[in-house]
Coordinates of N, CA and C in Angstrom, one line a residue:
Chain A
E23 N 17.3 112.7 160.8 CA 18.4 112.5 161.6 C 19.8 113.3 161.2
V24 N 20.4 114.1 162.1 CA 21.1 115.0 162.0 C 22.5 114.3 161.6
Q25 N 23.2 114.6 160.4 CA 24.3 113.9 159.7 C 25.1 114.7 159.0
L26 N 26.6 114.3 159.4 CA 27.9 115.0 158.7 C 28.6 114.2 157.9
V27 N 28.8 114.3 156.6 CA 29.6 113.3 156.2 C 30.8 114.1 155.3
E28 N 32.0 114.0 155.9 CA 33.2 114.6 155.3 C 33.6 113.6 154.0
S29 N 34.4 114.5 152.9 CA 35.0 113.9 151.9 C 36.5 114.7 151.4
G30 N 37.1 114.3 150.9 CA 38.1 115.2 150.1 C 39.5 114.6 150.5
G31 N 39.8 113.9 151.5 CA 40.9 113.3 152.2 C 41.8 112.8 151.6
G32 N 42.9 112.4 151.6 CA 43.8 111.8 150.8 C 45.4 112.0 151.2
L33 N 46.5 111.7 150.3 CA 47.5 111.7 150.1 C 48.0 112.6 149.4
V34 N 48.8 113.4 149.8 CA 49.3 114.7 149.2 C 51.0 115.1 149.6
Q35 N 51.9 115.6 148.9 CA 53.1 116.2 149.1 C 53.0 117.2 149.6
P36 N 54.2 117.3 150.6 CA 54.3 118.5 151.2 C 54.5 119.6 150.3
G37 N 53.6 120.8 150.8 CA 53.7 122.0 150.0 C 52.4 122.1 149.1
G38 N 52.0 120.7 149.0 CA 50.5 120.6 148.3 C 49.3 121.1 149.0
S39 N 48.1 120.7 148.0 CA 46.6 121.4 148.3 C 45.9 120.4 148.3
L40 N 44.9 120.4 149.2 CA 43.5 119.6 149.1 C 42.2 120.5 149.7
R41 N 41.4 120.2 149.5 CA 40.2 120.6 149.7 C 39.3 119.8 150.4
L42 N 38.9 119.9 151.6 CA 38.1 119.2 152.3 C 36.5 119.5 152.2
S43 N 35.5 118.7 152.1 CA 34.3 119.1 152.1 C 33.3 118.3 153.1
C44 N 32.2 118.8 153.8 CA 31.3 118.4 154.8 C 30.1 118.4 153.9
A45 N 29.7 117.6 154.1 CA 27.7 117.6 153.6 C 27.2 117.3 155.0
A46 N 26.1 118.3 155.3 CA 25.3 118.4 156.3 C 23.8 118.1 156.0
S47 N 23.1 117.5 157.1 CA 21.7 117.1 156.9 C 21.1 117.0 157.8
G48 N 19.8 117.3 158.0 CA 19.0 117.0 159.2 C 18.9 117.9 160.0
F49 N 19.3 119.4 159.8 CA 19.6 120.3 160.8 C 19.4 121.7 159.7
T50 N 18.9 122.9 160.4 CA 18.9 123.9 159.6 C 20.1 124.6 159.5
F51 N 21.2 124.2 158.7 CA 22.6 124.5 158.2 C 23.1 125.7 158.7
S52 N 22.4 126.7 158.0 CA 22.5 128.3 158.0 C 22.6 128.7 159.6
S53 N 22.0 127.8 160.7 CA 21.8 128.4 162.0 C 22.8 128.1 162.9
Y54 N 23.5 127.5 162.3 CA 24.9 126.8 163.3 C 25.9 127.1 162.7
A55 N 27.1 127.8 163.7 CA 28.4 127.6 163.5 C 28.9 126.2 163.2
M56 N 29.8 126.3 162.2 CA 30.3 124.9 162.1 C 32.2 124.9 162.5
S57 N 32.9 123.7 162.6 CA 34.2 123.8 163.1 C 34.6 122.9 162.2
W58 N 36.0 122.6 162.1 CA 37.0 121.4 161.7 C 37.8 121.4 162.9
V59 N 38.1 119.7 163.0 CA 39.2 119.4 164.0 C 39.6 118.3 163.5
R60 N 40.9 118.4 164.3 CA 41.5 117.1 163.6 C 42.5 116.6 164.7
Q61 N 42.7 115.2 164.5 CA 43.5 114.0 165.4 C 44.5 113.6 164.8
A62 N 45.8 113.9 165.0 CA 46.8 113.2 164.7 C 46.9 112.0 165.0
P63 N 47.7 110.8 164.1 CA 47.7 109.4 164.6 C 48.1 109.5 166.1
G64 N 47.3 108.8 166.7 CA 47.8 108.4 168.5 C 47.9 109.7 169.4
Q65 N 47.3 110.8 168.4 CA 47.6 111.9 169.4 C 46.0 112.8 169.9
G66 N 45.9 113.7 170.4 CA 44.9 114.2 171.1 C 44.0 114.9 170.0
L67 N 43.0 115.9 170.3 CA 42.0 116.4 169.3 C 42.5 118.0 169.2
E68 N 42.7 118.7 168.0 CA 43.1 120.0 167.6 C 41.9 120.8 167.0
W69 N 41.4 121.6 167.7 CA 40.5 122.5 167.1 C 41.5 123.5 166.0
V70 N 40.6 123.2 164.8 CA 41.6 123.8 163.3 C 40.9 125.0 163.0
S71 N 39.4 125.2 162.9 CA 38.9 126.5 162.3 C 37.4 126.4 162.6
G72 N 36.8 127.6 162.5 CA 35.5 127.7 162.8 C 35.0 128.6 161.9
I73 N 33.3 128.7 161.7 CA 32.8 129.7 160.8 C 31.5 129.7 161.5
S74 N 31.1 131.3 161.5 CA 29.5 131.4 162.2 C 28.6 131.2 160.8
G75 N 27.4 130.8 161.3 CA 26.3 130.4 160.6 C 26.1 131.0 159.4
S76 N 26.3 132.2 159.3 CA 26.2 133.4 158.0 C 27.3 133.1 157.0
G77 N 28.5 132.7 157.7 CA 29.8 132.6 156.9 C 30.7 134.1 157.0
G78 N 30.0 135.2 157.6 CA 30.6 136.2 157.8 C 32.1 136.7 158.7
S79 N 32.0 135.3 159.6 CA 33.0 135.3 160.5 C 33.8 134.1 160.5
K80 N 35.1 134.3 160.4 CA 35.9 132.8 160.3 C 36.7 132.9 161.6
F81 N 37.4 131.9 161.9 CA 38.2 131.7 163.0 C 39.2 130.5 162.6
Y82 N 40.5 130.7 163.0 CA 41.4 129.8 162.8 C 42.7 129.6 164.3
A83 N 43.0 128.4 164.1 CA 44.1 128.0 164.9 C 45.1 128.5 164.4
D84 N 46.3 129.1 165.4 CA 47.5 129.5 164.9 C 48.2 128.7 163.7
S85 N 48.1 127.4 164.2 CA 49.2 126.5 163.4 C 48.8 126.3 161.9
V86 N 47.4 127.0 161.6 CA 46.9 126.7 160.3 C 46.4 128.0 159.3
K87 N 46.7 129.3 160.5 CA 46.2 131.0 160.0 C 47.1 131.0 158.7
G88 N 46.6 131.4 157.8 CA 47.3 131.7 156.6 C 47.6 130.6 155.6
R89 N 47.1 129.5 156.0 CA 47.1 128.4 154.9 C 46.2 127.7 154.8
F90 N 45.0 127.8 156.0 CA 43.8 126.9 155.5 C 43.0 128.4 155.6
T91 N 41.7 127.7 154.9 CA 40.5 128.7 154.2 C 39.5 128.1 154.5
I92 N 38.5 128.3 155.6 CA 37.3 127.8 156.0 C 35.9 128.4 155.1
S93 N 35.3 128.0 154.8 CA 34.2 128.6 154.1 C 33.1 127.4 154.0
R94 N 31.8 128.0 153.4 CA 30.5 127.3 154.1 C 29.4 127.7 152.5
D95 N 28.9 126.8 152.2 CA 27.7 127.3 151.2 C 26.2 127.1 151.6
N96 N 25.5 127.7 152.0 CA 24.5 127.5 152.9 C 23.0 126.7 151.9
S97 N 23.6 127.5 150.6 CA 22.5 126.9 149.8 C 22.5 125.2 149.4
K98 N 23.8 124.9 149.6 CA 24.2 123.2 149.2 C 24.6 122.4 150.9
N99 N 24.2 123.4 151.9 CA 24.5 122.8 153.2 C 25.7 122.1 153.1
T100 N 27.0 122.7 152.6 CA 28.2 122.4 152.8 C 29.1 123.2 153.4
L101 N 30.2 122.6 154.1 CA 31.3 123.5 154.9 C 32.6 122.6 154.2
N102 N 33.5 123.6 153.7 CA 34.6 123.5 153.2 C 35.9 123.9 153.9
L103 N 36.9 123.1 153.6 CA 38.5 123.6 154.1 C 39.1 123.5 153.0
Q104 N 39.9 124.7 152.6 CA 41.0 124.6 151.8 C 42.1 124.6 152.6
M105 N 43.1 123.7 152.2 CA 44.2 123.5 153.1 C 45.5 123.5 152.0
N106 N 46.3 124.8 152.2 CA 47.6 125.1 151.2 C 49.0 125.1 152.0
S107 N 49.7 124.8 150.9 CA 51.4 124.4 151.7 C 51.1 123.6 152.9
L108 N 50.6 122.5 152.7 CA 50.6 121.5 153.8 C 52.1 121.0 153.9
R109 N 51.9 120.4 155.6 CA 53.2 119.8 155.8 C 53.1 118.6 156.7
A110 N 54.1 118.0 156.8 CA 53.8 116.8 157.5 C 53.1 116.9 158.6
E111 N 53.1 117.6 159.4 CA 52.4 117.7 160.8 C 51.0 118.0 160.8
D112 N 50.5 118.2 159.3 CA 49.0 118.2 159.0 C 48.5 117.2 158.9
T113 N 49.1 116.2 158.9 CA 48.6 114.5 158.7 C 47.9 114.4 159.8
A114 N 46.6 114.2 159.8 CA 45.7 113.8 160.8 C 44.3 112.8 160.1
V115 N 43.3 112.8 160.8 CA 41.6 112.7 160.6 C 41.1 113.9 160.9
Y116 N 40.4 114.6 159.8 CA 39.7 115.9 160.0 C 38.2 115.5 160.1
Y117 N 37.7 116.3 161.1 CA 36.3 116.0 161.8 C 35.7 117.4 161.4
C118 N 34.5 117.4 160.9 CA 33.6 118.2 160.7 C 32.6 118.1 162.1
A119 N 32.4 119.4 162.3 CA 31.4 119.1 163.7 C 30.5 120.4 163.7
K120 N 29.4 120.2 164.0 CA 28.3 121.3 164.3 C 28.3 121.8 165.8
D121 N 28.0 123.1 165.7 CA 27.8 123.6 166.9 C 26.9 123.2 167.7
H122 N 27.0 123.2 169.1 CA 25.8 122.8 169.9 C 24.3 123.7 169.8
S123 N 24.5 124.8 170.2 CA 23.5 125.7 170.1 C 23.8 126.8 169.0
S124 N 22.8 127.3 168.5 CA 22.8 128.5 167.6 C 23.2 129.7 167.9
T125 N 24.5 129.9 168.5 CA 25.2 131.2 168.5 C 25.7 131.4 167.5
Y126 N 26.3 132.6 167.5 CA 26.8 133.4 166.7 C 28.2 132.5 165.9
Y127 N 29.0 132.4 167.0 CA 30.5 132.2 166.8 C 30.8 130.7 167.2
P128 N 31.6 130.0 166.5 CA 31.8 128.4 167.2 C 32.2 128.4 168.9
T129 N 31.1 127.1 169.4 CA 31.6 126.9 170.8 C 31.8 125.7 171.0
C130 N 30.9 124.7 171.5 CA 31.4 123.2 171.7 C 30.5 122.9 170.5
M131 N 30.3 121.1 170.6 CA 30.3 120.7 169.3 C 29.3 119.3 169.5
D132 N 28.0 119.2 169.0 CA 27.5 117.9 169.2 C 27.2 117.1 168.6
V133 N 27.9 117.2 167.3 CA 27.5 116.3 166.4 C 29.1 116.5 165.8
W134 N 29.6 115.0 165.3 CA 30.8 114.8 164.5 C 30.4 114.1 163.3
G135 N 31.0 114.2 162.1 CA 31.3 113.3 161.4 C 32.0 112.2 161.5
K136 N 32.4 111.3 160.7 CA 33.2 110.3 160.9 C 34.8 110.8 160.7
G137 N 34.8 111.5 160.1 CA 36.4 111.9 159.5 C 36.9 111.7 158.5
T138 N 37.9 112.5 158.0 CA 38.4 112.1 156.5 C 40.0 112.1 156.9
T139 N 40.6 111.2 156.0 CA 42.3 111.3 156.7 C 42.8 112.2 155.6
V140 N 43.9 112.9 156.0 CA 44.8 113.6 155.3 C 46.2 113.1 155.6
T141 N 47.2 112.8 155.0 CA 48.2 112.3 154.9 C 49.1 113.3 153.9
V142 N 50.1 113.7 154.7 CA 51.1 115.0 154.1 C 52.4 114.4 153.9
S143 N 53.2 113.4 152.8 CA 54.3 112.7 152.8 C 54.8 112.7 151.4
S144 N 55.9 112.5 151.1 CA 56.7 112.6 150.0 C 56.8 111.0 149.3
Chain B
D15 N 47.0 133.2 173.2 CA 46.0 132.3 173.7 C 45.8 131.5 174.9
I16 N 44.3 131.4 175.3 CA 44.6 130.4 176.5 C 45.0 129.3 176.2
Q17 N 45.4 128.5 177.3 CA 45.9 127.0 177.2 C 45.2 126.1 178.3
M18 N 44.8 125.0 177.9 CA 43.8 124.0 178.8 C 45.0 123.1 178.9
T19 N 45.3 122.5 180.4 CA 45.6 121.8 180.9 C 45.0 120.6 181.9
Q20 N 45.0 119.7 181.3 CA 44.3 118.5 181.9 C 45.1 117.8 182.7
S21 N 44.6 117.0 184.1 CA 45.0 115.9 184.9 C 44.3 115.4 185.3
P22 N 44.5 113.9 185.7 CA 45.8 113.2 185.4 C 46.1 113.1 183.7
S23 N 46.8 112.7 183.1 CA 47.2 112.2 181.8 C 46.8 110.8 181.6
S24 N 46.8 110.2 182.9 CA 46.2 108.6 182.7 C 45.7 108.6 184.0
L25 N 44.7 107.7 183.8 CA 44.1 107.2 185.2 C 43.6 105.7 185.0
S26 N 43.7 104.9 186.0 CA 43.4 103.5 186.4 C 42.4 103.4 187.4
A27 N 41.2 102.9 187.6 CA 40.2 102.8 188.7 C 39.4 101.8 188.6
S28 N 39.0 101.3 189.6 CA 38.1 99.7 189.5 C 36.5 100.5 189.3
V29 N 36.2 99.3 188.7 CA 34.7 99.7 188.7 C 33.7 99.9 189.7
G30 N 33.3 101.1 189.9 CA 32.4 101.3 191.2 C 32.9 102.6 191.7
D31 N 33.8 102.8 191.3 CA 34.8 104.0 192.2 C 34.5 105.5 191.5
R32 N 34.7 106.5 192.5 CA 34.5 108.1 191.8 C 35.7 108.1 191.2
V33 N 35.6 108.8 190.0 CA 36.7 109.1 189.2 C 36.7 110.8 189.0
T34 N 37.5 111.4 189.3 CA 37.7 112.8 188.7 C 38.8 113.4 187.9
I35 N 38.5 114.0 187.0 CA 39.4 114.8 186.3 C 39.2 116.2 186.3
T36 N 40.7 116.6 186.3 CA 40.3 118.0 186.1 C 41.4 118.7 185.2
C37 N 40.6 119.9 184.7 CA 41.1 120.7 183.6 C 41.2 122.4 184.0
R38 N 42.5 123.0 183.5 CA 42.7 124.1 184.1 C 43.2 125.0 183.0
A39 N 42.6 126.3 182.9 CA 42.6 127.5 182.0 C 43.9 128.4 182.3
S40 N 44.5 128.5 181.5 CA 45.6 129.7 182.1 C 45.3 130.8 182.1
Q41 N 44.0 131.5 181.5 CA 43.2 132.6 182.0 C 41.4 132.2 182.1
G42 N 41.0 133.0 182.8 CA 39.2 132.8 183.2 C 38.9 132.8 181.7
I43 N 37.6 131.9 181.9 CA 36.7 131.6 180.8 C 35.6 131.3 181.2
G44 N 35.2 131.8 182.4 CA 33.9 132.1 182.9 C 33.6 130.5 183.0
N45 N 32.1 129.8 182.4 CA 31.7 128.6 182.5 C 31.8 128.1 181.2
Y46 N 32.8 128.7 180.2 CA 32.5 127.9 178.9 C 33.4 127.1 178.9
L47 N 33.1 125.8 179.3 CA 34.0 124.7 179.3 C 33.2 123.4 178.7
A48 N 33.6 122.4 178.0 CA 33.0 121.5 177.4 C 33.4 120.1 177.8
W49 N 33.1 119.0 177.8 CA 34.0 117.8 178.1 C 33.5 116.7 177.1
Y50 N 34.3 116.2 176.6 CA 34.2 115.1 175.5 C 34.7 113.8 175.8
Q51 N 34.0 112.7 175.4 CA 34.3 111.3 175.7 C 34.7 110.7 174.3
Q52 N 36.1 110.0 174.2 CA 36.3 109.5 172.6 C 37.0 108.2 173.3
K53 N 35.8 107.0 172.7 CA 36.2 105.7 172.9 C 37.2 105.2 171.7
P54 N 37.8 104.1 171.9 CA 38.9 103.7 170.9 C 38.3 103.4 169.6
G55 N 38.7 104.1 168.9 CA 38.3 104.0 167.2 C 37.0 104.4 166.7
K56 N 36.6 105.4 168.1 CA 35.2 106.2 167.6 C 35.3 108.0 167.5
V57 N 34.2 108.4 167.3 CA 34.7 110.0 167.1 C 34.1 110.1 168.5
P58 N 34.4 111.5 168.6 CA 34.1 112.4 170.1 C 32.9 112.4 170.0
K59 N 32.6 112.4 171.8 CA 30.9 112.6 172.1 C 31.1 113.5 172.9
L60 N 30.1 114.9 173.0 CA 29.7 115.5 173.8 C 29.1 114.9 175.3
L61 N 29.8 115.1 176.6 CA 29.3 114.9 177.5 C 28.3 115.8 178.3
I62 N 29.1 117.1 178.6 CA 28.9 118.4 179.5 C 29.1 119.7 178.6
Y63 N 28.6 120.8 178.6 CA 28.7 121.9 178.3 C 28.2 122.9 178.9
I64 N 28.9 124.3 178.7 CA 28.5 125.4 179.8 C 29.1 124.8 181.2
A65 N 30.0 123.8 181.4 CA 30.5 123.4 182.7 C 30.1 122.4 183.4
S66 N 28.8 122.8 183.2 CA 27.9 121.7 184.0 C 26.2 121.0 183.6
A67 N 26.3 121.3 182.4 CA 24.8 121.0 181.7 C 25.5 119.4 181.2
L68 N 24.5 118.5 181.5 CA 24.8 117.2 180.9 C 24.2 117.1 179.5
E69 N 24.4 116.6 178.5 CA 24.1 116.7 177.2 C 23.0 115.7 177.3
S70 N 22.1 115.7 176.7 CA 21.2 115.0 176.3 C 21.3 113.4 176.0
G71 N 21.0 112.6 177.1 CA 21.4 110.8 176.7 C 22.4 110.6 177.2
V72 N 23.0 111.5 177.8 CA 24.4 111.0 179.0 C 24.0 110.4 180.1
P73 N 24.6 109.2 180.8 CA 24.3 109.0 181.8 C 24.6 109.9 182.9
S74 N 23.8 110.0 184.2 CA 23.7 110.8 185.2 C 24.7 110.5 186.0
R75 N 25.6 109.2 185.8 CA 27.1 109.3 186.5 C 28.0 110.3 186.0
F76 N 27.8 110.9 185.0 CA 28.8 111.9 184.6 C 28.4 113.5 185.1
S77 N 29.0 114.0 185.6 CA 28.9 115.8 186.1 C 30.1 116.6 186.2
G78 N 29.7 117.8 186.0 CA 30.8 118.6 185.8 C 30.5 119.9 186.7
S79 N 31.5 120.5 186.9 CA 31.7 121.4 187.7 C 32.6 122.5 187.6
G80 N 32.6 123.7 188.0 CA 34.0 124.8 187.8 C 33.5 126.3 187.4
S81 N 34.3 126.8 187.2 CA 34.4 128.4 186.9 C 35.5 128.8 186.8
G82 N 35.6 130.0 185.9 CA 37.3 130.7 186.0 C 38.2 129.9 185.3
T83 N 38.9 129.2 186.0 CA 40.4 128.4 185.5 C 40.2 127.3 185.8
E84 N 39.6 126.7 186.8 CA 39.4 125.3 187.4 C 38.3 124.6 187.1
F85 N 38.1 123.4 186.5 CA 37.1 122.9 186.0 C 37.1 120.9 186.4
T86 N 36.4 120.3 187.2 CA 36.5 119.3 187.0 C 35.2 118.2 186.4
L87 N 35.4 116.8 186.0 CA 34.5 116.0 185.3 C 34.7 115.1 186.4
T88 N 33.6 114.5 186.7 CA 33.2 113.2 187.9 C 32.5 112.4 187.3
I89 N 32.8 111.5 187.5 CA 32.2 110.1 187.1 C 31.9 109.5 188.3
S90 N 30.7 109.4 189.1 CA 30.2 109.4 190.5 C 30.3 107.6 190.7
S91 N 30.4 106.7 189.6 CA 30.4 104.9 189.8 C 30.9 104.5 188.5
L92 N 31.9 104.3 188.3 CA 32.7 103.9 187.2 C 32.2 102.2 186.8
Q93 N 31.7 103.0 185.2 CA 31.5 101.3 184.5 C 32.3 100.9 183.7
P94 N 32.3 99.8 183.2 CA 33.3 99.5 182.2 C 33.2 100.0 180.8
E95 N 32.0 100.6 180.4 CA 31.8 101.2 179.1 C 32.4 102.7 179.3
D96 N 33.1 103.2 180.4 CA 33.4 104.5 180.8 C 34.9 104.6 180.1
V97 N 35.6 103.2 179.8 CA 36.8 103.1 179.3 C 37.0 104.3 178.0
A98 N 37.8 105.1 178.1 CA 38.0 106.1 176.8 C 39.0 106.9 177.4
T99 N 39.2 108.2 176.3 CA 40.2 109.3 176.5 C 38.8 110.7 176.6
Y100 N 39.1 111.4 177.9 CA 38.2 112.2 177.8 C 39.3 113.6 177.9
Y101 N 38.2 114.7 177.2 CA 39.2 115.9 176.7 C 38.1 117.1 177.2
C102 N 38.9 118.0 177.5 CA 37.9 119.2 177.9 C 38.4 120.3 176.8
Q103 N 37.3 121.5 176.7 CA 37.7 122.2 175.5 C 37.2 123.7 175.9
K104 N 37.9 124.8 175.7 CA 37.3 126.0 176.1 C 36.7 126.3 175.2
S105 N 35.1 127.3 175.4 CA 34.1 127.3 174.3 C 33.6 128.9 174.6
N106 N 34.3 129.8 174.9 CA 34.1 130.9 175.0 C 34.5 131.9 173.8
S107 N 35.7 131.6 173.2 CA 36.1 132.5 171.8 C 37.0 132.0 171.4
A108 N 37.2 131.8 170.0 CA 38.3 131.0 169.2 C 39.6 131.9 169.5
P109 N 40.4 130.8 169.3 CA 40.7 129.3 168.7 C 40.1 128.6 170.0
N110 N 39.2 127.5 170.1 CA 38.3 126.9 170.9 C 39.2 125.6 171.5
T111 N 40.0 125.9 172.2 CA 41.6 124.7 172.6 C 41.1 123.5 173.3
F112 N 41.3 122.3 172.9 CA 41.3 121.4 173.9 C 42.4 121.0 174.5
G113 N 41.8 120.3 176.0 CA 43.0 120.3 176.6 C 43.5 118.8 175.8
Q114 N 44.7 118.5 176.6 CA 45.6 117.1 176.0 C 45.1 115.8 176.2
G115 N 44.1 115.6 176.8 CA 43.3 114.3 177.1 C 43.5 113.6 178.4
T116 N 42.8 113.0 179.0 CA 42.9 112.0 180.1 C 42.5 110.6 179.8
R117 N 43.5 109.5 179.9 CA 43.0 108.1 179.4 C 42.8 107.5 180.6
L118 N 41.3 107.1 180.8 CA 40.9 106.3 181.7 C 40.8 104.7 181.3
E119 N 41.4 104.1 182.3 CA 41.4 102.4 182.2 C 40.5 102.0 183.3
I120 N 40.2 100.4 183.3 CA 39.7 100.0 184.2 C 41.0 99.1 185.0
K121 N 40.7 99.5 186.5 CA 42.1 98.5 187.2 C 41.5 97.0 187.3

């Protein structure tokens, strides 16, 4: 069974940092681009960041560029999101998602984790 | 960056109705458009990819069409279990922006 399990969420003060992780299983992790998508309370979906299967290409939304860093460890089937300089508007549920096809860059996502909650507040 | 705009923002229809949701891209994206369904309290689910390809396991009453800048998601006969928010997403190149969502309710 294909599965994604996020961890690392929590409460952090504005300006602080947090590192999210996503453990993948049930598929050839290195063959698929992966993405992070977030959803603020009561709001819509926002694509945050994506990474190619090899990890060589990384992509970011303008809202997080320069503050967030995506990475992956294909030997451990793990996707990460390092979040620095956090702001109140980064408060959201963060989902890890697998790309639908084994294309090089992120496209659409067919498998989603249950999400991990990040709250940025003093 | 390319913006994605859905209409309407909310919709109320009766069981058995044909329902159409529109998604417009601010620039052409070919057929690189996906549709998702998110039921209350649940994780998003992929319905349609490459504008019109039905994801495995999705009921055939869902269909997608369009190319370039205008796309539609159609539910041919609305069922009670279709109550959800629907999102379009461009998938041609990052950032893979979502539309703002369309909330669908049963009248």
